[in-house]
Short mmCIF file of C-alpha atoms in Angstrom, two decimals:
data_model
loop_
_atom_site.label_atom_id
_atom_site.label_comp_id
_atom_site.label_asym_id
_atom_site.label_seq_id
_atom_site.Cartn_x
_atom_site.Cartn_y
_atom_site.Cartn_z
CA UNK A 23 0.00 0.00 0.00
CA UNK A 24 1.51 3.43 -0.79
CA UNK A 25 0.37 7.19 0.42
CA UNK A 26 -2.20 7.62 -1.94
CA UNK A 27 -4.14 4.47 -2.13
CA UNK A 28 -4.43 5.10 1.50
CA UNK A 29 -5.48 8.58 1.29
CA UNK A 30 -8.02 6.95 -1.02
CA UNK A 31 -8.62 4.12 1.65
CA UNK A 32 -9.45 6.60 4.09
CA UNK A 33 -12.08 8.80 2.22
CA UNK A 34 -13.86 5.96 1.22
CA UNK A 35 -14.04 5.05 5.04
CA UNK A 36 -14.93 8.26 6.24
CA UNK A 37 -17.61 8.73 3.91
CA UNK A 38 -19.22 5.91 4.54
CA UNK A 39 -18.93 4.51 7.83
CA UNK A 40 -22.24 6.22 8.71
CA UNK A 41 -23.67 6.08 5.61
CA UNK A 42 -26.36 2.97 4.84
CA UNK A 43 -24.01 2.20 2.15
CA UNK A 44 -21.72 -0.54 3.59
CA UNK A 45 -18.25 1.00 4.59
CA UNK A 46 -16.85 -2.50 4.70
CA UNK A 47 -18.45 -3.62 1.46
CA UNK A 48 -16.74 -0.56 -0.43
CA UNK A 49 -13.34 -1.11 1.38
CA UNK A 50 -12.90 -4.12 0.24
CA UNK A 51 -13.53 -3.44 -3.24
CA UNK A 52 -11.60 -0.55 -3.29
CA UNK A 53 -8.75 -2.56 -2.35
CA UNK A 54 -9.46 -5.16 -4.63
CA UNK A 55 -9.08 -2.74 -7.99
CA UNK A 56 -6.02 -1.59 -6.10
CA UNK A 57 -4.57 -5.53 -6.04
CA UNK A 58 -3.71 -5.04 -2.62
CA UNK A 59 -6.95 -6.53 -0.43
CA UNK A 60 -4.90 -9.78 0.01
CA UNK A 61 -2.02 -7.67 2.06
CA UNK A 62 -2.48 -8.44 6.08
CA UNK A 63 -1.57 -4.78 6.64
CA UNK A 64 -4.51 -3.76 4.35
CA UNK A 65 -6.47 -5.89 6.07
CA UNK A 66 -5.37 -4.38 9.24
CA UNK A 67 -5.42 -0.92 8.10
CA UNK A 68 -9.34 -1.14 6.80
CA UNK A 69 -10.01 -1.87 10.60
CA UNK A 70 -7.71 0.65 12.18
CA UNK A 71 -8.48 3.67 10.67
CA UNK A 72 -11.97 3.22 12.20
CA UNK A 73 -10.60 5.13 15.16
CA UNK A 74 -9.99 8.02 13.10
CA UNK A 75 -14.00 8.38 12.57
CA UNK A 76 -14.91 6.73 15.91
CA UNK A 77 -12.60 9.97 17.26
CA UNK A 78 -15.34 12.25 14.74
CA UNK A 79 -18.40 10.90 16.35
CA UNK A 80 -17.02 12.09 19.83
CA UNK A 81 -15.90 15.45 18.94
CA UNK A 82 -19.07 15.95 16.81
CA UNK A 83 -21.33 14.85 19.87
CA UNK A 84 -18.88 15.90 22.84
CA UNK A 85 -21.51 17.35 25.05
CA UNK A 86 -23.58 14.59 24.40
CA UNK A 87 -21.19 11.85 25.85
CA UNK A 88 -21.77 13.76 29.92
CA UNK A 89 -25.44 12.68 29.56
CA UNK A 90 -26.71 10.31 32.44
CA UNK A 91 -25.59 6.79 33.32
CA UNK A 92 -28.37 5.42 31.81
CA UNK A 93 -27.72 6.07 28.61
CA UNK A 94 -24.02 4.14 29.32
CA UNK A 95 -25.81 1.57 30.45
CA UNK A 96 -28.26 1.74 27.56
CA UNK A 97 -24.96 1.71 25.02
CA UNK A 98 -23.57 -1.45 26.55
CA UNK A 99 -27.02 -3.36 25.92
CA UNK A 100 -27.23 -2.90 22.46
CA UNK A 101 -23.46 -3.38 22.31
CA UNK A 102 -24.08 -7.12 23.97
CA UNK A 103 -25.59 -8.95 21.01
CA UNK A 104 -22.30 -7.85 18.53
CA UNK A 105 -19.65 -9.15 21.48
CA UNK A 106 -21.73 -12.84 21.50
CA UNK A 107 -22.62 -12.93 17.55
CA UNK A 108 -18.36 -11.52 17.19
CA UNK A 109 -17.21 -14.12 19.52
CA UNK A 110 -19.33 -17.19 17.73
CA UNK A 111 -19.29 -16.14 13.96
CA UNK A 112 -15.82 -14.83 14.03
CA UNK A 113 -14.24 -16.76 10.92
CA UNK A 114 -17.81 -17.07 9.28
CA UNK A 115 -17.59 -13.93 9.10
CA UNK A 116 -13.98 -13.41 8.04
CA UNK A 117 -14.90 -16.11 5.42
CA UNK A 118 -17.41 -13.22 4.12
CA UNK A 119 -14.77 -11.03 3.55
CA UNK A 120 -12.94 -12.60 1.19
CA UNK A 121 -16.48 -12.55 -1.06
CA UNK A 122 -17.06 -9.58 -3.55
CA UNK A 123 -20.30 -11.43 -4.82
CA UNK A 124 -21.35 -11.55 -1.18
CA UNK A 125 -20.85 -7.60 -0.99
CA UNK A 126 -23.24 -6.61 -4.10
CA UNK A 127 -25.93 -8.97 -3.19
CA UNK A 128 -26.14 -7.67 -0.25
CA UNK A 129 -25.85 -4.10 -1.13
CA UNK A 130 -28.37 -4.84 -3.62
CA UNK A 131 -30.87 -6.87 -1.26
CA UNK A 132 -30.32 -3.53 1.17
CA UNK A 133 -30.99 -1.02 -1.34
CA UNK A 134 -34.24 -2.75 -1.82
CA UNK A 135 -35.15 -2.63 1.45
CA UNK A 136 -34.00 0.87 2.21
CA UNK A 137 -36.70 2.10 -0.73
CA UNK A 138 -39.21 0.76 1.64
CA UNK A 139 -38.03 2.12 4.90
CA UNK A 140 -39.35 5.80 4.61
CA UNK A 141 -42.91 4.33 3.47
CA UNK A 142 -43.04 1.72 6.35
CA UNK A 143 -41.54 3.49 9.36
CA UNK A 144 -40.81 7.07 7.75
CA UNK A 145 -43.70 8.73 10.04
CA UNK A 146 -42.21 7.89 13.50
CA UNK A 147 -41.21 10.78 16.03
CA UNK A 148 -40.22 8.76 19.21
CA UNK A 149 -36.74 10.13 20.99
CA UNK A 150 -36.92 7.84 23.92
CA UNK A 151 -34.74 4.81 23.91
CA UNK A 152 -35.83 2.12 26.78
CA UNK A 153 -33.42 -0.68 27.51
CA UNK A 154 -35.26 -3.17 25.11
CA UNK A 155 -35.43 -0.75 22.45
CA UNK A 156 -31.84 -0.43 22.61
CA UNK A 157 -31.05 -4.24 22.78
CA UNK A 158 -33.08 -4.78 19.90
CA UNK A 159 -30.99 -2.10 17.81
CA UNK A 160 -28.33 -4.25 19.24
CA UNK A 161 -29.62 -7.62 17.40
CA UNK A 162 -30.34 -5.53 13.96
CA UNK A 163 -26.55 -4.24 14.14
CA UNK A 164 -25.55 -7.53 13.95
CA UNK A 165 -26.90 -8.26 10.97
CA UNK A 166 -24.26 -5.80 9.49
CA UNK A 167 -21.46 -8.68 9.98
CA UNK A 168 -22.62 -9.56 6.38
CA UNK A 169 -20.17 -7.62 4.10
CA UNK A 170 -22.63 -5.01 2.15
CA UNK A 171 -25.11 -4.89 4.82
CA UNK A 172 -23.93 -1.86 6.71
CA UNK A 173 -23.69 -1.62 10.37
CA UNK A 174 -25.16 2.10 10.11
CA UNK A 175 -28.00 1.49 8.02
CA UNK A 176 -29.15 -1.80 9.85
CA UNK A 177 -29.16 -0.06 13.47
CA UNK A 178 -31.04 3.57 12.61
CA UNK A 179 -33.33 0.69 10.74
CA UNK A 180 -33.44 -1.10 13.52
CA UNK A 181 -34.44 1.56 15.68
CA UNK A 182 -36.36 3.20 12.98
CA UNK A 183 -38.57 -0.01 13.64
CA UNK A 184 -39.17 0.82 17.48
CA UNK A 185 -40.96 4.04 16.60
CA UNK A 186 -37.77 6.28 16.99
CA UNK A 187 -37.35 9.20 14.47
CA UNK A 188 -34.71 9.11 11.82
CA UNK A 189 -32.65 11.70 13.55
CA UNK A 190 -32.57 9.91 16.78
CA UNK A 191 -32.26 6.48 15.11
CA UNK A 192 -29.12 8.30 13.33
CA UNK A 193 -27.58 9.46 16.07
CA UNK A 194 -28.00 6.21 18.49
CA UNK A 195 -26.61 4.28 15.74
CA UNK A 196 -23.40 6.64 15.73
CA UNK A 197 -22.89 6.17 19.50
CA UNK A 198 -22.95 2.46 19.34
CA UNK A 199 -20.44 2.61 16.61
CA UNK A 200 -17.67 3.96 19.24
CA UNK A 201 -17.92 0.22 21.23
CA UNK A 202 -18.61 -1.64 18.30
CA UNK A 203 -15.66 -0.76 16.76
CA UNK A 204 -13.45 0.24 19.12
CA UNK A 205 -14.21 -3.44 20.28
CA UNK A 206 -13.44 -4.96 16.97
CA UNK A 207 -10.51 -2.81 16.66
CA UNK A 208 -8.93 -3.73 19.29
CA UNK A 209 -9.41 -7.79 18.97
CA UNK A 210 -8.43 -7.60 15.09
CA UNK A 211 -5.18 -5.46 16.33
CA UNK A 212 -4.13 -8.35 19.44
CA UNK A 213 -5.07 -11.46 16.84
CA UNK A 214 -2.23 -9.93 14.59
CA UNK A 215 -0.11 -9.23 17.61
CA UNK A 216 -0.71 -12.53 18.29
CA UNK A 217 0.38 -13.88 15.50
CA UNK A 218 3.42 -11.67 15.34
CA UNK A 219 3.02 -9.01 12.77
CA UNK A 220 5.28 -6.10 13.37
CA UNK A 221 4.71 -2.71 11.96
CA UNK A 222 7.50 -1.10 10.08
CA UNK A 223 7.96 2.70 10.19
CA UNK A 224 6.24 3.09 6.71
CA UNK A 225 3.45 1.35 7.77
CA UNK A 226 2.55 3.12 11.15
CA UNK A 227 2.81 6.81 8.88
CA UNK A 228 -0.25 5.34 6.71
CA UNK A 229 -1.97 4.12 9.60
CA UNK A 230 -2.01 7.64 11.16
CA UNK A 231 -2.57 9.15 7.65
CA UNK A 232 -5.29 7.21 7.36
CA UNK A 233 -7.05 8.07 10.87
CA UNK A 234 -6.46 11.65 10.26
CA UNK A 235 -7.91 11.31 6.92
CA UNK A 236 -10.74 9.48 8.01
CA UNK A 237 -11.49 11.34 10.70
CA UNK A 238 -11.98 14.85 8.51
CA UNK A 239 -14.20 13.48 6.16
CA UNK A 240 -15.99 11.61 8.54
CA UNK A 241 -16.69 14.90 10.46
CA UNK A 242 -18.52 15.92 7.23
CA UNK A 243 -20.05 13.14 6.26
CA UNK A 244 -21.88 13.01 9.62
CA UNK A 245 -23.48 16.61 10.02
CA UNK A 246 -24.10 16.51 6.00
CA UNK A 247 -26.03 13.06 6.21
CA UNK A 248 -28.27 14.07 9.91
CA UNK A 249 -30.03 17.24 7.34
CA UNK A 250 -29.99 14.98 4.40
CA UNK A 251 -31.73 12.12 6.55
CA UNK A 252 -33.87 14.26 8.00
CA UNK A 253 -35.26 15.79 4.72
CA UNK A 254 -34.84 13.27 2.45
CA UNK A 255 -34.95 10.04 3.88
CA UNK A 256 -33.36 6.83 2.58
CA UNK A 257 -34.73 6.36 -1.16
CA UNK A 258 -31.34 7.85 -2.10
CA UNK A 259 -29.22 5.51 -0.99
CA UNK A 260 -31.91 2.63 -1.61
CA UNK A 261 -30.63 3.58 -5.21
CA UNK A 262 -27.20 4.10 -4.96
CA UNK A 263 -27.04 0.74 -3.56
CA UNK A 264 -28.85 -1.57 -6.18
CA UNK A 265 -27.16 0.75 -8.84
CA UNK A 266 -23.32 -0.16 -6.86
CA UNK A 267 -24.80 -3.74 -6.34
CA UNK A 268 -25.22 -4.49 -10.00
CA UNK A 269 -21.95 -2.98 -11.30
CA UNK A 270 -19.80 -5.32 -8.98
CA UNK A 271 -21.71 -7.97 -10.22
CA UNK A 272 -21.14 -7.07 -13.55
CA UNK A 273 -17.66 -6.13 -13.28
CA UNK A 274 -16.64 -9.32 -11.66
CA UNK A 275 -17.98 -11.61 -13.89
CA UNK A 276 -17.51 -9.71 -17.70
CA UNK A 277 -14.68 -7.14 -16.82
CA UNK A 278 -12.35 -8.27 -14.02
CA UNK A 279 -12.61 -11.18 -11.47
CA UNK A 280 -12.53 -9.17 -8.09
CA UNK A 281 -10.02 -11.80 -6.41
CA UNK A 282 -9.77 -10.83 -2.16
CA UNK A 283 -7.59 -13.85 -1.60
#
């Protein structure tokens, strides 16, 4: 990996980490065309420059973060049901990865979906989040661990679904990112620690290239997608989606094999 493809790396993640769009599913075809998704570091790197936009959420929402206990408490709930699905479906899930095909059908199945969203749950207005409301956004996060799903879209859904507006839905969904990934982070980083991969100097200069990078546009993805959200809805990226879904397919199997291993 050089400067530039992760420059590119990073924007990608930063835009859209907290878009319904599937962050994962476009990293890993970004770094496909690039020939370089195979590379452990890249591998590594797609999951530690998450900090970089975990780090936007909290500046973004700073005042936020001294609310009560509860809503700590409330956090760790719907954080509960990624740890135990993590922890069982670990290499089914890494097995995913390694799938382009599994990232546009499921970017097109989503897109699908989100076209519906608006007309089925569009009208809600609730802002209070009750311990079972939150564990239940929990479960819908986890459906995310399917490349092209995407952990933001599933969880406002999810909460979209217990009568919460889009806006709070939104913003509940970016909170429970900062465990989520921290979390998987953090476990990615010790298996490869574990398994004795060393940095080299080069290396740890992308790695904080790529947080800083991600971290800026993530900043401005977030406050431009709340007032898009909240005007607009989801129809947008409904299309986007199918539209993405349908050129990987078509790419892979006419243009280019997309090979991630």
């Amino acid at each position: 990996m050089d400067v530039l493809q992760a420059i590119i790396l990073a924007i990608i993640e930063g835009i859209t980490e907290f878009l319904p769009v599937s962050s994962t599913g476009h990293m890993i075809i970004a770094s496909s065309f690039f020939g370089i998704a195979q590379d452990d570091f890249t591998k590594l790197f797609t999951i530690v420059i998450q900090l970089g936009t975990i780090l936007s959420v909290i500046v973004l929402y700073f005042k936020r973060f001294f609310q009560s206990l509860d809503f700590y408490f409330k956090l760790f709930v719907a954080f509960i049901p990624a740890v135990i699905f993590g922890l069982l479906l670990g290499d089914f899930i890494d097995s995913l990865l390694e799938n382009p095909i599994t990232v546009a059908v499921s970017l097109i199945i989503g897109g699908f979906l989100l076209l519906k969203v608006d007309e089925w749950f569009g009208n809600s207005e609730g802002t209070e989040i009750s311990y079972l409301t939150a564990f239940k956004i929990g479960l819908f996060q986890c459906i995310a661990m399917i490349p092209g799903v995407s952990r933001s879209g599933a969880s406002i859904v999810g909460g979209m679904t217990q009568k919460l507006s889009r806006t709070t839905a939104a913003e509940f969904s970016f909170f429970l990112a900062i465990p989520t990934m921290l979390g998987a982070t953090l476990k990615k980083s010790y298996d490869y620690y574990k398994d004795g991969f060393v940095l080299s100097d080069d290396q740890i200069n992308l790695l904080i290239i790529g947080n800083v990078v991600g971290f800026i546009v993530a900043l401005i993805a977030i406050k431009s997608f709340i007032g898009f959200l909240t005007k607009h809805g989801f129809k947008i990226f409904g299309y986007y989606r199918i539209i993405a879904g349908v050129a990987i397919l078509l790419i892979h199997f006419f243009v280019q094999k997309l090979t991630i291993i």
